[in-house]
Coordinates of C-alpha atoms in Angstrom, one line a residue:
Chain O
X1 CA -179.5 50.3 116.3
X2 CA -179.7 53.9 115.4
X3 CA -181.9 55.3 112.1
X4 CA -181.2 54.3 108.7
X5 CA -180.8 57.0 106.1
X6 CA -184.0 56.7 104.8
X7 CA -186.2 56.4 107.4
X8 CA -184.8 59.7 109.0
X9 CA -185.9 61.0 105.4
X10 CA -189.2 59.4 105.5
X11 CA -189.2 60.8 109.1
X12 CA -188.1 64.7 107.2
X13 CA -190.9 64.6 104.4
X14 CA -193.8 63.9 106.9
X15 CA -192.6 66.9 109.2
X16 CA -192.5 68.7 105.9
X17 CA -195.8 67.5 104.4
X18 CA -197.4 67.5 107.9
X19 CA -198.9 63.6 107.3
X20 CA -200.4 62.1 110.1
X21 CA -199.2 58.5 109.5
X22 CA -198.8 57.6 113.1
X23 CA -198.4 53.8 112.3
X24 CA -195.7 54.1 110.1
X25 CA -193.9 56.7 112.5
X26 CA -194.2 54.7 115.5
X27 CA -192.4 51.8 113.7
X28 CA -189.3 54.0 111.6
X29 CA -188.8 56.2 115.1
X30 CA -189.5 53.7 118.0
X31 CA -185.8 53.1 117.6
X32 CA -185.2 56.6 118.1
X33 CA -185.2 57.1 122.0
X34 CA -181.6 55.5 122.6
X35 CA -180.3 57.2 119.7
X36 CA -181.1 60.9 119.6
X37 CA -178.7 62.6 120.9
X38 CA -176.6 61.5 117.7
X39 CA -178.5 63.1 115.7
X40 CA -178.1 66.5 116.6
X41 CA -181.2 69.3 116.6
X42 CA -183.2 67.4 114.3
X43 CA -183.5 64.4 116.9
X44 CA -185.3 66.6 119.3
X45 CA -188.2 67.1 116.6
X46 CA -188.0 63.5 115.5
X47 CA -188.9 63.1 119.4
X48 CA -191.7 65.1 119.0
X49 CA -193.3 63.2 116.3
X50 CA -192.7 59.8 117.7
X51 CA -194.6 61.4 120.9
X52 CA -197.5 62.5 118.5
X53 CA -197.4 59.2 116.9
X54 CA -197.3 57.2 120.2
X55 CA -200.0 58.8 121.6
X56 CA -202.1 58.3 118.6
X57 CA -201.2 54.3 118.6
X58 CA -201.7 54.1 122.1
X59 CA -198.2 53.5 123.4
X60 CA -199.0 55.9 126.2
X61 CA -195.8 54.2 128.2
X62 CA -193.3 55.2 125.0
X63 CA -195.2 58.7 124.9
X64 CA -194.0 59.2 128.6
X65 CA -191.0 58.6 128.3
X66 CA -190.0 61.1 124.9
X67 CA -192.0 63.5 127.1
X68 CA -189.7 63.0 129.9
X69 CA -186.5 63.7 127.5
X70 CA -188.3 67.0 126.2
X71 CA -189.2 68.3 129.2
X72 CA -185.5 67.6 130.6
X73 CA -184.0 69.8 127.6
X74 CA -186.4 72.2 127.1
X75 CA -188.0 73.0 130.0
X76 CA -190.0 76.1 130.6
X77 CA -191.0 75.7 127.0
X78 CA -194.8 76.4 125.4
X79 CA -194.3 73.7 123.0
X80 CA -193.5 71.2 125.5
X81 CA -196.9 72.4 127.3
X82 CA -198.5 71.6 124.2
X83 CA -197.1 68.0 124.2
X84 CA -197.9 68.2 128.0
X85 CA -201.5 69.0 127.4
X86 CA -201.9 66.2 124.4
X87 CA -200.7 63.6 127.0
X88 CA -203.3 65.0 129.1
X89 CA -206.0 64.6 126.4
X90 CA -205.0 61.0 126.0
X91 CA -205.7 60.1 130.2
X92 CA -207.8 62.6 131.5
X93 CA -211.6 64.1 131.8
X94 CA -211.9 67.0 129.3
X95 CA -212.6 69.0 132.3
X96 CA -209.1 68.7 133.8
X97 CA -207.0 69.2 130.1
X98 CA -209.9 72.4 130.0
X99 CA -208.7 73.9 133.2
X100 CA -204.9 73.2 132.6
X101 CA -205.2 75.2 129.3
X102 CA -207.2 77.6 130.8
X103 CA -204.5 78.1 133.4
X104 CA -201.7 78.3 130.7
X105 CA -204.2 81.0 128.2
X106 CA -204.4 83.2 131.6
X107 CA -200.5 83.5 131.6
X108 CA -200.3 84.2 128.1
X109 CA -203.3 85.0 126.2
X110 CA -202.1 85.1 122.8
X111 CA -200.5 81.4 122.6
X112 CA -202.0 80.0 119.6
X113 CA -201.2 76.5 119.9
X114 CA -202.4 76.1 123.2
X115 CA -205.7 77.6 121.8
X116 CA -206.1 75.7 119.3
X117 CA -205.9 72.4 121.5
X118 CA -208.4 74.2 123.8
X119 CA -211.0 74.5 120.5
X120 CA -210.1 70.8 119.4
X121 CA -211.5 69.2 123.2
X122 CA -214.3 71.8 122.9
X123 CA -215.3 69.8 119.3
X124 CA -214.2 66.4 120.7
X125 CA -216.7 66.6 123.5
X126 CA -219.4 68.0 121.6
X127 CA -219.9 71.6 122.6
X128 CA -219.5 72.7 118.9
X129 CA -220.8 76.1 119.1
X130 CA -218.5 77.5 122.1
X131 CA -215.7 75.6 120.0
X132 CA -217.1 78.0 116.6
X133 CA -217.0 80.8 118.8
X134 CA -213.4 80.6 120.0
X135 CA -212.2 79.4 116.3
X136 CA -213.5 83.0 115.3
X137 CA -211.9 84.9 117.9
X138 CA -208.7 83.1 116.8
X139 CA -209.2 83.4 113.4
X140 CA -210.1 87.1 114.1
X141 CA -206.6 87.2 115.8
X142 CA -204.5 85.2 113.7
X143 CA -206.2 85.4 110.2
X144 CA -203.3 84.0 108.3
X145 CA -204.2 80.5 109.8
X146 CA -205.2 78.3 107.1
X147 CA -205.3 75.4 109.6
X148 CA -207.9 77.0 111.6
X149 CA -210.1 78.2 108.4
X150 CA -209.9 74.3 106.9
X151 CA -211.0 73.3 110.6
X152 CA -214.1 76.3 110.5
X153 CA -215.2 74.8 106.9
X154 CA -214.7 71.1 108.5
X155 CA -217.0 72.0 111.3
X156 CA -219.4 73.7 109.5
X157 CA -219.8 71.1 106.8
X158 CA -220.0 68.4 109.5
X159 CA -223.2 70.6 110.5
X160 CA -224.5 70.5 107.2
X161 CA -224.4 74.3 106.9
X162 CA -222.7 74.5 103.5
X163 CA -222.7 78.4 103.0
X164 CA -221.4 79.6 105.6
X165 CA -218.6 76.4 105.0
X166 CA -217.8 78.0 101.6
X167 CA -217.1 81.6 103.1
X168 CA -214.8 79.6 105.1
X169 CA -213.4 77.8 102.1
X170 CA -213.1 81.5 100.6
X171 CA -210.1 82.8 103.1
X172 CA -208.5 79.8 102.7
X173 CA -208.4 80.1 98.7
X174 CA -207.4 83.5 99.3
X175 CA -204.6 83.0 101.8
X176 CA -203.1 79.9 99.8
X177 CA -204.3 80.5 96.2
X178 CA -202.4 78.2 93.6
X179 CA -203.5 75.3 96.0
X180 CA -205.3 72.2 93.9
X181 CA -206.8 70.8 97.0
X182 CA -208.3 73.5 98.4
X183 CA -209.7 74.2 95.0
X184 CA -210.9 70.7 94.8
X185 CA -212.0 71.0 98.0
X186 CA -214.3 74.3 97.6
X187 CA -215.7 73.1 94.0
X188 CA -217.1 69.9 96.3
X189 CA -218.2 71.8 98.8
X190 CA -220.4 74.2 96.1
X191 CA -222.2 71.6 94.5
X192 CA -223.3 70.0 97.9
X193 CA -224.6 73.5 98.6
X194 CA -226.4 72.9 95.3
X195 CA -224.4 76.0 93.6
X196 CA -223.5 74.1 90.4
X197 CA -222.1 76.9 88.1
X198 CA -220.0 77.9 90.7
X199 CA -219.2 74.5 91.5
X200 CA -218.3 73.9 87.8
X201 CA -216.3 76.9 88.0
X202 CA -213.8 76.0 90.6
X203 CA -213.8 72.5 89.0
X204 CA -212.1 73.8 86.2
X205 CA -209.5 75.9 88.0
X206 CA -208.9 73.0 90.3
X207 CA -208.3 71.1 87.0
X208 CA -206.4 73.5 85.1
X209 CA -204.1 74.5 88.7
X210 CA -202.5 70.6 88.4
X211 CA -202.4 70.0 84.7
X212 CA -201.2 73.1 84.2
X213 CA -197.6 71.7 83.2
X214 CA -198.3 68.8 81.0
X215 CA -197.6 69.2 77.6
X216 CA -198.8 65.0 76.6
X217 CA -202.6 63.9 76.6
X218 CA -201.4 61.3 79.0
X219 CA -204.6 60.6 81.4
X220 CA -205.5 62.4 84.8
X221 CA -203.6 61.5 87.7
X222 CA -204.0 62.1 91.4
X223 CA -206.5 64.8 92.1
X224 CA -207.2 65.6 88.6
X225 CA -209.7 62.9 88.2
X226 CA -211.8 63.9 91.2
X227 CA -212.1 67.2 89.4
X228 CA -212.5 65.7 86.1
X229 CA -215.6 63.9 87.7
X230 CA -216.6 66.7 89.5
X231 CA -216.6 68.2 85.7
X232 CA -218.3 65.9 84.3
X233 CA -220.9 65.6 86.9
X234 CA -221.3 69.4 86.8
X235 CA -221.6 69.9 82.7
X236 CA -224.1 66.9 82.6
X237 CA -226.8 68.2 84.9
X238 CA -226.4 71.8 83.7
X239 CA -227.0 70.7 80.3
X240 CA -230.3 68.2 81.7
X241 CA -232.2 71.2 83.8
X242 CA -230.4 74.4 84.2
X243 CA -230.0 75.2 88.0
X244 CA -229.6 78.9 89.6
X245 CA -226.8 79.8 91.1
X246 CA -227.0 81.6 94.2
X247 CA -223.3 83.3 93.2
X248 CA -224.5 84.8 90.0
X249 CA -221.5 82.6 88.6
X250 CA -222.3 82.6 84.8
X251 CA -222.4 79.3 83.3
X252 CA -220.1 78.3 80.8
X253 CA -220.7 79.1 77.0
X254 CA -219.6 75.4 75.1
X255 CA -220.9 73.3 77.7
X256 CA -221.9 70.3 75.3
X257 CA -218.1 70.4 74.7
X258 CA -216.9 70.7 78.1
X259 CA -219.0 67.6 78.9
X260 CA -217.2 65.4 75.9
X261 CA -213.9 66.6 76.3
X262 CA -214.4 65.5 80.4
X263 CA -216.0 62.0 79.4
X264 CA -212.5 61.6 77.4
X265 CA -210.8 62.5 80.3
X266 CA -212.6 60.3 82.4
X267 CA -212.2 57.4 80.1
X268 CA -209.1 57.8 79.8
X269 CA -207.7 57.0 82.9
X270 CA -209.9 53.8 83.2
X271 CA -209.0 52.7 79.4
X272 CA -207.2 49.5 79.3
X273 CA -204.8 50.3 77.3
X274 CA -203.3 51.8 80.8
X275 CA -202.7 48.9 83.1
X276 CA -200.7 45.6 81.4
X277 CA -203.6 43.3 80.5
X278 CA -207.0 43.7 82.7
X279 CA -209.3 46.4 82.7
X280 CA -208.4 48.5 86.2
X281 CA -211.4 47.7 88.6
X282 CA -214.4 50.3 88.8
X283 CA -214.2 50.3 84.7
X284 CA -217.5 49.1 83.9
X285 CA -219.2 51.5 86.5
X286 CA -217.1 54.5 84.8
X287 CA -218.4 53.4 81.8
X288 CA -221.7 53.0 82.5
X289 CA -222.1 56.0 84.6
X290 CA -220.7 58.0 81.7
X291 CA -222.9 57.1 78.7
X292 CA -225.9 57.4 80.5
X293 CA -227.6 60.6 79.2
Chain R
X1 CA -169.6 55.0 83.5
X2 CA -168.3 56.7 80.6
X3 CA -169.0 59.8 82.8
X4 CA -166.8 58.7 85.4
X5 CA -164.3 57.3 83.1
X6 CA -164.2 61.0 81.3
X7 CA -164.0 62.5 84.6
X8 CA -161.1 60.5 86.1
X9 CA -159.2 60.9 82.6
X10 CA -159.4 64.8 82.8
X11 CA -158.4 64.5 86.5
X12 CA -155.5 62.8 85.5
X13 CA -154.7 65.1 82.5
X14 CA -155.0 67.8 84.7
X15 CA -152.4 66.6 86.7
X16 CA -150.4 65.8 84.2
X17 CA -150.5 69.5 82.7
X18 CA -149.6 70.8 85.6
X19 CA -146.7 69.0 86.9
X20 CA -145.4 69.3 83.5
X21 CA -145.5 73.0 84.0
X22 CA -143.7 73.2 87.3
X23 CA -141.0 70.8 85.7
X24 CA -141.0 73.2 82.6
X25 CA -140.9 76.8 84.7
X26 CA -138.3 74.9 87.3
X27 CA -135.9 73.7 84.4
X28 CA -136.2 78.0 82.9
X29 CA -135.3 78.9 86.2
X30 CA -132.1 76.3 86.2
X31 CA -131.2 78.0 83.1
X32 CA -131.6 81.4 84.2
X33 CA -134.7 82.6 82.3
X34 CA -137.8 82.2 84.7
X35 CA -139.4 84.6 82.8
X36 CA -140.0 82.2 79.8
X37 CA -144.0 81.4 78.7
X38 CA -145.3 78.1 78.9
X39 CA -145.3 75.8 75.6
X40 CA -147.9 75.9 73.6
X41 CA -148.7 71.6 74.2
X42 CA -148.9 72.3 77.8
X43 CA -152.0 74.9 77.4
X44 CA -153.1 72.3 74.8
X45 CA -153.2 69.4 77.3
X46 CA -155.2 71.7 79.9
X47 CA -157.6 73.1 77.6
X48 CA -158.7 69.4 76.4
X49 CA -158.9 68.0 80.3
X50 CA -161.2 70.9 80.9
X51 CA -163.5 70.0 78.2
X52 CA -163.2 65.9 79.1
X53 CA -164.2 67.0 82.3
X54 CA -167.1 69.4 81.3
X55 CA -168.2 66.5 79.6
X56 CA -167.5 63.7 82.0
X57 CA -169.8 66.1 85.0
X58 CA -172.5 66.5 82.9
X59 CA -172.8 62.6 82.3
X60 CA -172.1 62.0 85.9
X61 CA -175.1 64.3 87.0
X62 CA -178.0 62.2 88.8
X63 CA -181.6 62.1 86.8
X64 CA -183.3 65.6 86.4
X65 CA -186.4 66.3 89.2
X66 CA -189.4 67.9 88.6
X67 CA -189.3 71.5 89.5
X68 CA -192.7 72.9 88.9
X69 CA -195.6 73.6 91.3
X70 CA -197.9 71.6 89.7
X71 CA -195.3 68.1 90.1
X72 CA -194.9 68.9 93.6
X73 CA -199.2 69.2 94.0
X74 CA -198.8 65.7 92.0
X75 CA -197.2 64.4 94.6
X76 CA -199.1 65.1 97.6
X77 CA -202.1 63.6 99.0
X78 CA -205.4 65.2 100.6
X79 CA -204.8 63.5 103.6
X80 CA -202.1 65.7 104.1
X81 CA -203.1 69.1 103.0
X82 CA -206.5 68.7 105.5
X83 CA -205.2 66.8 107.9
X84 CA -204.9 70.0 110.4
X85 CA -202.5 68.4 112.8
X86 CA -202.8 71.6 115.2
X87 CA -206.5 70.4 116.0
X88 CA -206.2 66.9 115.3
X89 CA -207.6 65.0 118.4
X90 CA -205.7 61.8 119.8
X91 CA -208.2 60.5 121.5
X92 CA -209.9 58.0 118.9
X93 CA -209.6 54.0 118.2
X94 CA -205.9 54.3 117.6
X95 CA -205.4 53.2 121.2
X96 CA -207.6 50.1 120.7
X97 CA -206.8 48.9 117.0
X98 CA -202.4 49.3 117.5
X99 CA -201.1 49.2 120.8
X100 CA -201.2 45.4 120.9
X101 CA -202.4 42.2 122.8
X102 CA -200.5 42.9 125.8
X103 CA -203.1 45.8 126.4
X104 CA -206.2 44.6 125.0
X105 CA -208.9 43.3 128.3
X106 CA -209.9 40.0 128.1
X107 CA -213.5 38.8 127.3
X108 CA -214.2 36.4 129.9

């Protein structure tokens, strides 16, 4: 039985959208394997994600086996190392996978991927600081990388060392700027570090970055009512002790408006006029959390 | 449907206009005048089967998508702009929780 339509779709958007939904890979591509060579160049990618998705389920015996076609096609290929490597990862010591990349780094220095596989096992196995080190010789060499920038803020805010998290979170605004998430992402990441006008800041941009379209007062979906939170959250404890900001960031002149027109925001999405008869679930909390002064 | 229905009309019309025209220029060349213009119906009758089938496309066309940064942020997910698939590590609980029974020890 070869794909359907729309699971080779399915298959296209996550490539596109880079999702890591291994579960639901394994089961639209497993069928894949006797198939491909119908499908022309894009079954040789569709390989390569059911042998990322395999791995990550576990099915090390279908993982072997896509490998096996790969390496047959393609063979002296650096992406194939890659997928080499991961299978690695999955079986062996760190110290084997280590040497194996080391050994493919000393014939060509500059290979990106295989570095950044070499800085993921540093992480996994704890030595975080060599793994910091090497992510900022790679971001020194490849600075475009927002990958590796996300994974620099990620390890430093796993280390609860917020600043130097949110310089991070500053290239990556930079390099992709009409981004919500990353927005979102920074905004959070300033009012952990206890930087609440900046934090308020970037809550509005991330705010007015996804509703920038919308013409109808229809209520906040996705993302937008994390930031409207975030807003609210924000506005509410400027206006109950004013807090320094270790930016300078100016704090906003109307902020007893700001805070109402957020609360409306908020209440809005959990109104039930929304859903067909109950109240959606988490209403009363809203509610409750909102009027509190 | 009434899009198709337009569509397949003008299709038709067009069709009709024009092998009424080579009938038309074939009989001015039986009589010796192939230099004769078309009549005016003809011209009429191809004019009104491109307008049905302006009309008939336009009806036929599949519902408008959102083109506008903004609806295509709307759509994604933040486990998919941070998932950062280039350091993601596969070794984790996947390997217990989905490969199956088959795999899974025994407690004895």
């Amino acid at each position: 039985m070869s794909l359907s339509h729309s699971a080779l779709e399915k298959l296209a958007t996550f490539r596109v959208n880079n999702t890591r939904a291994s579960q639901e890979t394994f089961q639209n591509a497993s069928t894949v394997l006797k198939s491909f060579k119908r499908l022309g160049d894009d079954g040789w990618a569709v390989l390569e994600q059911l042998f990322l998705a395999s791995v990550d389920v576990g099915r090390l015996d279908v993982a072997d086996e896509c490998l096996r076609q790969l390496g047959k096609q393609f063979p002296h290929s650096p992406r194939v190392d890659v997928l080499t490597g991961i299978r690695m990862e999955a079986t062996e010591s760190p110290d084997v996978v280590l040497e194996y990349y080391a050994q493919l780094l000393d014939a060509d220095s500059a290979n990106a991927a295989i570095w950044k596989r070499k800085i993921s096992v540093l992480r996994r196995t704890g030595k975080i600081e060599k793994a910091v080190e090497e992510l900022l010789q790679l971001l020194d060499t490849f600075y475009t990388d927002v990958e590796g920038w996300l994974e620099l803020a990620d390890i430093y805010t796993s280390c609860n060392q917020y600043i130097p998290a949110l310089q991070a979170l500053s290239h990556v605004l930079l390099l992709a700027a009409q981004n919500p998430f990353y927005q979102l992402q920074f905004a959070e990441t300033a009012y952990t570090a206890g930087d609440i006008p900046l934090a308020l800041k970037a809550f509005l941009v991330a705010v007015e970055m996804s509703e920038r379209d919308l013409s109808d007062k229809s209520p906040p979906v996705g993302i937008s009512v994390r930031a409207w939170l975030g807003v609210k959250l924000c506005s509410r404890r400027l206006l109950l002790n004013s807090s320094p900001s270790a930016s300078n960031t100016p704090v906003p002149k109307n902020l007893h408006l700001i805070e109402e027109l957020a609360t409306e925001r908020v209440l809005g999405v959990y109104s039930s006029k929304n859903s067909a008869s109950r109240a959606p679930e988490g209403r009363d909390v809203v509610v409750g959390w909102v009027g509190d002064r | 449907m009434l899009g198709t229905v337009l569509l397949t009309f003008a299709a038709i019309t067009v069709l009709h206009a024009a092998f009424s025209t080579y009938e038309h220029l074939s009989h001015l060349k039986a009589m010796g005048r192939p230099e004769g213009s078309l009549p005016i119906d003809i011209i009429v009758e191809a004019l009104f089967a491109l307008i049905c089938g302006t009309l008939g496309a336009s009806l036929n066309a599949p519902p408008l998508k959102e083109i506008s940064w903004a609806a295509e942020m709307r759509k994604r997910n933040i486990d998919e702009m941070d998932s950062r698939l280039g350091f993601a590590s596969f070794v984790n609980r996947g390997r217990n929780l989905f490969s199956g029974p088959s795999s899974q020890t025994k407690l004895k």
